[in-house]
């Protein structure tokens, strides 16, 4: 029971770290003064992409773990650390967000862009043999809720902490990579 609680907590923190990217971008998109139905649809779409991308990553990771079981943990730790550093670094850049409209094809591009990181994490979790249903459920639900939160807060505020949320997400993923090295 304690192992399951620990795994749920760890995976929830990873899902939260990945969802912070969607939250951050949602803050900016919330400035569009979207209708509530659009906010609901955008959050659902992001949630679906945060299920599909880690699922593809986990499938690839399970395949790789068969052939590289000796170094699988080091590969996974390295991927998490690189992903965390990339998220952290991109949060420090002073570039403007693109003005991509969150409807139609623009929404699909937006959803894909904020869920690409979850493919890498899914790859790592697949190598390590994490529980697929648990990972996909947590990643999808947490990304969806964080997207909704970002969009709703962005509707009300002028984007106070958009960059800081991506920084926090990168730091969390990097920390999990370091932890995996010493497990």
PDB file of C-alpha atoms in Angstrom:
ATOM      1  CA  UNK A   1       0.000   0.000   0.000  1.00  0.00           C
ATOM      2  CA  UNK A   2       2.821   2.411   0.882  1.00  0.00           C
ATOM      3  CA  UNK A   3       4.513   1.708  -2.464  1.00  0.00           C
ATOM      4  CA  UNK A   4       1.299   2.491  -4.352  1.00  0.00           C
ATOM      5  CA  UNK A   5       0.818   5.771  -2.466  1.00  0.00           C
ATOM      6  CA  UNK A   6       4.441   6.705  -3.180  1.00  0.00           C
ATOM      7  CA  UNK A   7       4.034   5.895  -6.860  1.00  0.00           C
ATOM      8  CA  UNK A   8       0.796   7.897  -7.109  1.00  0.00           C
ATOM      9  CA  UNK A   9       2.460  10.854  -5.390  1.00  0.00           C
ATOM     10  CA  UNK A  10       5.542  10.687  -7.617  1.00  0.00           C
ATOM     11  CA  UNK A  11       3.505  10.366 -10.807  1.00  0.00           C
ATOM     12  CA  UNK A  12       1.157  13.160  -9.681  1.00  0.00           C
ATOM     13  CA  UNK A  13       4.122  15.484  -9.172  1.00  0.00           C
ATOM     14  CA  UNK A  14       5.470  14.570 -12.621  1.00  0.00           C
ATOM     15  CA  UNK A  15       2.043  15.162 -14.149  1.00  0.00           C
ATOM     16  CA  UNK A  16       1.862  18.495 -12.335  1.00  0.00           C
ATOM     17  CA  UNK A  17       5.313  19.475 -13.636  1.00  0.00           C
ATOM     18  CA  UNK A  18       4.313  18.619 -17.212  1.00  0.00           C
ATOM     19  CA  UNK A  19       0.943  20.329 -16.836  1.00  0.00           C
ATOM     20  CA  UNK A  20       2.614  23.567 -15.737  1.00  0.00           C
ATOM     21  CA  UNK A  21       3.581  24.184 -19.352  1.00  0.00           C
ATOM     22  CA  UNK A  22      -0.088  23.975 -20.364  1.00  0.00           C
ATOM     23  CA  UNK A  23      -1.010  26.166 -17.378  1.00  0.00           C
ATOM     24  CA  UNK A  24       1.588  28.743 -18.370  1.00  0.00           C
ATOM     25  CA  UNK A  25       0.440  28.937 -21.982  1.00  0.00           C
ATOM     26  CA  UNK A  26      -3.188  28.833 -20.799  1.00  0.00           C
ATOM     27  CA  UNK A  27      -2.551  32.008 -18.823  1.00  0.00           C
ATOM     28  CA  UNK A  28      -1.599  33.778 -22.023  1.00  0.00           C
ATOM     29  CA  UNK A  29      -4.434  32.292 -24.024  1.00  0.00           C
ATOM     30  CA  UNK A  30      -6.867  33.282 -21.310  1.00  0.00           C
ATOM     31  CA  UNK A  31      -6.246  36.866 -22.405  1.00  0.00           C
ATOM     32  CA  UNK A  32      -8.317  36.133 -25.518  1.00  0.00           C
ATOM     33  CA  UNK A  33     -11.478  36.419 -23.384  1.00  0.00           C
ATOM     34  CA  UNK A  34     -12.629  32.977 -24.440  1.00  0.00           C
ATOM     35  CA  UNK A  35     -16.132  31.737 -23.746  1.00  0.00           C
ATOM     36  CA  UNK A  36     -16.508  29.056 -21.079  1.00  0.00           C
ATOM     37  CA  UNK A  37     -17.410  26.434 -23.684  1.00  0.00           C
ATOM     38  CA  UNK A  38     -14.146  27.160 -25.522  1.00  0.00           C
ATOM     39  CA  UNK A  39     -12.201  26.911 -22.251  1.00  0.00           C
ATOM     40  CA  UNK A  40     -13.823  23.539 -21.549  1.00  0.00           C
ATOM     41  CA  UNK A  41     -12.975  22.270 -25.031  1.00  0.00           C
ATOM     42  CA  UNK A  42      -9.372  23.538 -24.943  1.00  0.00           C
ATOM     43  CA  UNK A  43      -8.746  21.890 -21.556  1.00  0.00           C
ATOM     44  CA  UNK A  44     -10.252  18.611 -22.736  1.00  0.00           C
ATOM     45  CA  UNK A  45      -8.108  18.661 -25.906  1.00  0.00           C
ATOM     46  CA  UNK A  46      -4.925  19.298 -23.906  1.00  0.00           C
ATOM     47  CA  UNK A  47      -5.889  16.452 -21.548  1.00  0.00           C
ATOM     48  CA  UNK A  48      -6.345  14.052 -24.473  1.00  0.00           C
ATOM     49  CA  UNK A  49      -2.954  14.988 -25.913  1.00  0.00           C
ATOM     50  CA  UNK A  50      -1.397  14.468 -22.466  1.00  0.00           C
ATOM     51  CA  UNK A  51      -2.720  10.902 -22.637  1.00  0.00           C
ATOM     52  CA  UNK A  52      -1.734  10.143 -26.234  1.00  0.00           C
ATOM     53  CA  UNK A  53       1.834  11.467 -26.115  1.00  0.00           C
ATOM     54  CA  UNK A  54       2.997   9.673 -22.938  1.00  0.00           C
ATOM     55  CA  UNK A  55       1.232   6.515 -24.145  1.00  0.00           C
ATOM     56  CA  UNK A  56       3.325   6.603 -27.335  1.00  0.00           C
ATOM     57  CA  UNK A  57       6.420   7.323 -25.237  1.00  0.00           C
ATOM     58  CA  UNK A  58       5.676   4.456 -22.849  1.00  0.00           C
ATOM     59  CA  UNK A  59       5.217   2.030 -25.738  1.00  0.00           C
ATOM     60  CA  UNK A  60       8.612   3.060 -27.137  1.00  0.00           C
ATOM     61  CA  UNK A  61      10.156   2.939 -23.644  1.00  0.00           C
ATOM     62  CA  UNK A  62       8.929  -0.594 -22.960  1.00  0.00           C
ATOM     63  CA  UNK A  63      10.375  -1.691 -26.272  1.00  0.00           C
ATOM     64  CA  UNK A  64      13.748  -0.082 -25.435  1.00  0.00           C
ATOM     65  CA  UNK A  65      13.823  -1.550 -21.921  1.00  0.00           C
ATOM     66  CA  UNK A  66      13.839  -5.056 -23.374  1.00  0.00           C
ATOM     67  CA  UNK A  67      17.030  -4.321 -25.299  1.00  0.00           C
ATOM     68  CA  UNK A  68      18.745  -1.891 -22.930  1.00  0.00           C
ATOM     69  CA  UNK A  69      17.677  -3.103 -19.490  1.00  0.00           C
ATOM     70  CA  UNK A  70      21.166  -2.639 -18.029  1.00  0.00           C
ATOM     71  CA  UNK A  71      21.299   1.087 -18.715  1.00  0.00           C
ATOM     72  CA  UNK A  72      17.567   1.839 -18.854  1.00  0.00           C
ATOM     73  CA  UNK A  73      17.463   3.693 -15.520  1.00  0.00           C
ATOM     74  CA  UNK A  74      20.380   5.924 -16.522  1.00  0.00           C
ATOM     75  CA  UNK A  75      18.764   6.689 -19.879  1.00  0.00           C
ATOM     76  CA  UNK A  76      15.493   7.551 -18.140  1.00  0.00           C
ATOM     77  CA  UNK A  77      17.197   9.757 -15.555  1.00  0.00           C
ATOM     78  CA  UNK A  78      19.154  11.548 -18.254  1.00  0.00           C
ATOM     79  CA  UNK A  79      16.014  12.190 -20.296  1.00  0.00           C
ATOM     80  CA  UNK A  80      14.186  13.652 -17.297  1.00  0.00           C
ATOM     81  CA  UNK A  81      17.141  15.856 -16.402  1.00  0.00           C
ATOM     82  CA  UNK A  82      17.503  17.117 -19.985  1.00  0.00           C
ATOM     83  CA  UNK A  83      13.771  17.773 -20.254  1.00  0.00           C
ATOM     84  CA  UNK A  84      13.770  19.629 -16.941  1.00  0.00           C
ATOM     85  CA  UNK A  85      16.744  21.746 -17.986  1.00  0.00           C
ATOM     86  CA  UNK A  86      15.096  22.528 -21.333  1.00  0.00           C
ATOM     87  CA  UNK A  87      11.868  23.626 -19.643  1.00  0.00           C
ATOM     88  CA  UNK A  88      13.836  25.688 -17.123  1.00  0.00           C
ATOM     89  CA  UNK A  89      15.964  27.305 -19.841  1.00  0.00           C
ATOM     90  CA  UNK A  90      13.001  28.117 -22.089  1.00  0.00           C
ATOM     91  CA  UNK A  91      11.263  29.800 -19.145  1.00  0.00           C
ATOM     92  CA  UNK A  92      14.216  32.202 -18.829  1.00  0.00           C
ATOM     93  CA  UNK A  93      14.068  33.323 -22.466  1.00  0.00           C
ATOM     94  CA  UNK A  94      12.454  36.709 -22.981  1.00  0.00           C
ATOM     95  CA  UNK A  95      10.676  35.746 -26.208  1.00  0.00           C
ATOM     96  CA  UNK A  96       7.046  36.593 -26.765  1.00  0.00           C
ATOM     97  CA  UNK A  97       4.516  33.770 -27.020  1.00  0.00           C
ATOM     98  CA  UNK A  98       3.168  33.165 -30.513  1.00  0.00           C
ATOM     99  CA  UNK A  99      -0.302  34.477 -31.116  1.00  0.00           C
ATOM    100  CA  UNK A 100      -1.765  31.129 -32.149  1.00  0.00           C
ATOM    101  CA  UNK A 101      -5.541  31.107 -31.937  1.00  0.00           C
ATOM    102  CA  UNK A 102      -6.863  28.162 -29.855  1.00  0.00           C
ATOM    103  CA  UNK A 103      -9.441  26.945 -32.391  1.00  0.00           C
ATOM    104  CA  UNK A 104      -9.350  24.323 -35.134  1.00  0.00           C
ATOM    105  CA  UNK A 105      -5.880  23.528 -36.421  1.00  0.00           C
ATOM    106  CA  UNK A 106      -4.356  26.146 -34.101  1.00  0.00           C
ATOM    107  CA  UNK A 107      -5.749  24.254 -31.101  1.00  0.00           C
ATOM    108  CA  UNK A 108      -4.236  20.981 -32.333  1.00  0.00           C
ATOM    109  CA  UNK A 109      -0.831  22.624 -32.807  1.00  0.00           C
ATOM    110  CA  UNK A 110      -1.142  24.235 -29.373  1.00  0.00           C
ATOM    111  CA  UNK A 111      -2.103  20.907 -27.736  1.00  0.00           C
ATOM    112  CA  UNK A 112       0.729  19.071 -29.472  1.00  0.00           C
ATOM    113  CA  UNK A 113       3.295  21.699 -28.512  1.00  0.00           C
ATOM    114  CA  UNK A 114       2.451  21.647 -24.797  1.00  0.00           C
ATOM    115  CA  UNK A 115       2.283  17.846 -24.685  1.00  0.00           C
ATOM    116  CA  UNK A 116       5.541  16.988 -26.475  1.00  0.00           C
ATOM    117  CA  UNK A 117       7.397  16.956 -23.159  1.00  0.00           C
ATOM    118  CA  UNK A 118       5.075  14.233 -21.902  1.00  0.00           C
ATOM    119  CA  UNK A 119       6.298  11.947 -24.713  1.00  0.00           C
ATOM    120  CA  UNK A 120       9.834  12.064 -23.280  1.00  0.00           C
ATOM    121  CA  UNK A 121       8.594  11.445 -19.752  1.00  0.00           C
ATOM    122  CA  UNK A 122       6.412   8.612 -21.050  1.00  0.00           C
ATOM    123  CA  UNK A 123       9.474   7.122 -22.724  1.00  0.00           C
ATOM    124  CA  UNK A 124      11.302   7.205 -19.397  1.00  0.00           C
ATOM    125  CA  UNK A 125       8.367   5.705 -17.501  1.00  0.00           C
ATOM    126  CA  UNK A 126       8.010   2.992 -20.132  1.00  0.00           C
ATOM    127  CA  UNK A 127      11.667   2.067 -19.711  1.00  0.00           C
ATOM    128  CA  UNK A 128      11.134   1.884 -15.953  1.00  0.00           C
ATOM    129  CA  UNK A 129       7.898  -0.145 -16.265  1.00  0.00           C
ATOM    130  CA  UNK A 130       5.465   2.284 -14.603  1.00  0.00           C
ATOM    131  CA  UNK A 131       1.755   1.431 -14.400  1.00  0.00           C
ATOM    132  CA  UNK A 132       0.391   2.600 -17.757  1.00  0.00           C
ATOM    133  CA  UNK A 133      -3.239   3.241 -16.774  1.00  0.00           C
ATOM    134  CA  UNK A 134      -2.204   5.212 -13.695  1.00  0.00           C
ATOM    135  CA  UNK A 135       0.296   7.341 -15.649  1.00  0.00           C
ATOM    136  CA  UNK A 136      -2.122   8.132 -18.468  1.00  0.00           C
ATOM    137  CA  UNK A 137      -5.000   8.949 -16.135  1.00  0.00           C
ATOM    138  CA  UNK A 138      -2.939  11.252 -13.930  1.00  0.00           C
ATOM    139  CA  UNK A 139      -1.203  12.971 -16.845  1.00  0.00           C
ATOM    140  CA  UNK A 140      -4.460  13.571 -18.731  1.00  0.00           C
ATOM    141  CA  UNK A 141      -6.580  14.731 -15.803  1.00  0.00           C
ATOM    142  CA  UNK A 142      -3.941  16.970 -14.232  1.00  0.00           C
ATOM    143  CA  UNK A 143      -3.026  18.595 -17.572  1.00  0.00           C
ATOM    144  CA  UNK A 144      -6.705  19.209 -18.293  1.00  0.00           C
ATOM    145  CA  UNK A 145      -7.354  20.776 -14.877  1.00  0.00           C
ATOM    146  CA  UNK A 146      -4.192  22.906 -15.018  1.00  0.00           C
ATOM    147  CA  UNK A 147      -5.123  24.103 -18.508  1.00  0.00           C
ATOM    148  CA  UNK A 148      -8.581  25.091 -17.297  1.00  0.00           C
ATOM    149  CA  UNK A 149      -7.041  26.850 -14.304  1.00  0.00           C
ATOM    150  CA  UNK A 150      -4.578  28.725 -16.509  1.00  0.00           C
ATOM    151  CA  UNK A 151      -7.278  29.802 -18.929  1.00  0.00           C
ATOM    152  CA  UNK A 152      -9.608  30.943 -16.142  1.00  0.00           C
ATOM    153  CA  UNK A 153      -6.893  32.821 -14.261  1.00  0.00           C
ATOM    154  CA  UNK A 154      -5.651  34.318 -17.522  1.00  0.00           C
ATOM    155  CA  UNK A 155      -9.168  35.606 -18.124  1.00  0.00           C
ATOM    156  CA  UNK A 156      -9.050  37.495 -14.851  1.00  0.00           C
ATOM    157  CA  UNK A 157      -5.399  38.558 -14.528  1.00  0.00           C
ATOM    158  CA  UNK A 158      -2.767  39.937 -16.839  1.00  0.00           C
ATOM    159  CA  UNK A 159      -0.375  36.956 -16.732  1.00  0.00           C
ATOM    160  CA  UNK A 160       1.491  37.422 -13.458  1.00  0.00           C
ATOM    161  CA  UNK A 161       3.227  34.081 -13.099  1.00  0.00           C
ATOM    162  CA  UNK A 162       3.300  32.440 -16.531  1.00  0.00           C
ATOM    163  CA  UNK A 163       7.083  32.103 -16.784  1.00  0.00           C
ATOM    164  CA  UNK A 164       7.489  31.055 -13.148  1.00  0.00           C
ATOM    165  CA  UNK A 165       5.184  28.067 -13.576  1.00  0.00           C
ATOM    166  CA  UNK A 166       7.299  26.640 -16.400  1.00  0.00           C
ATOM    167  CA  UNK A 167      10.430  27.201 -14.303  1.00  0.00           C
ATOM    168  CA  UNK A 168       8.875  25.238 -11.433  1.00  0.00           C
ATOM    169  CA  UNK A 169       7.888  22.405 -13.780  1.00  0.00           C
ATOM    170  CA  UNK A 170      11.424  22.165 -15.179  1.00  0.00           C
ATOM    171  CA  UNK A 171      12.943  22.125 -11.695  1.00  0.00           C
ATOM    172  CA  UNK A 172      10.619  19.300 -10.590  1.00  0.00           C
ATOM    173  CA  UNK A 173      11.465  17.126 -13.619  1.00  0.00           C
ATOM    174  CA  UNK A 174      15.192  17.759 -13.174  1.00  0.00           C
ATOM    175  CA  UNK A 175      14.942  16.789  -9.492  1.00  0.00           C
ATOM    176  CA  UNK A 176      13.223  13.504 -10.386  1.00  0.00           C
ATOM    177  CA  UNK A 177      15.995  12.763 -12.895  1.00  0.00           C
ATOM    178  CA  UNK A 178      18.647  13.335 -10.224  1.00  0.00           C
ATOM    179  CA  UNK A 179      16.681  11.152  -7.773  1.00  0.00           C
ATOM    180  CA  UNK A 180      16.543   8.331 -10.346  1.00  0.00           C
ATOM    181  CA  UNK A 181      20.326   8.405 -10.729  1.00  0.00           C
ATOM    182  CA  UNK A 182      20.777   7.621  -7.041  1.00  0.00           C
ATOM    183  CA  UNK A 183      17.991   5.045  -6.607  1.00  0.00           C
TER     184      UNK A 183
END
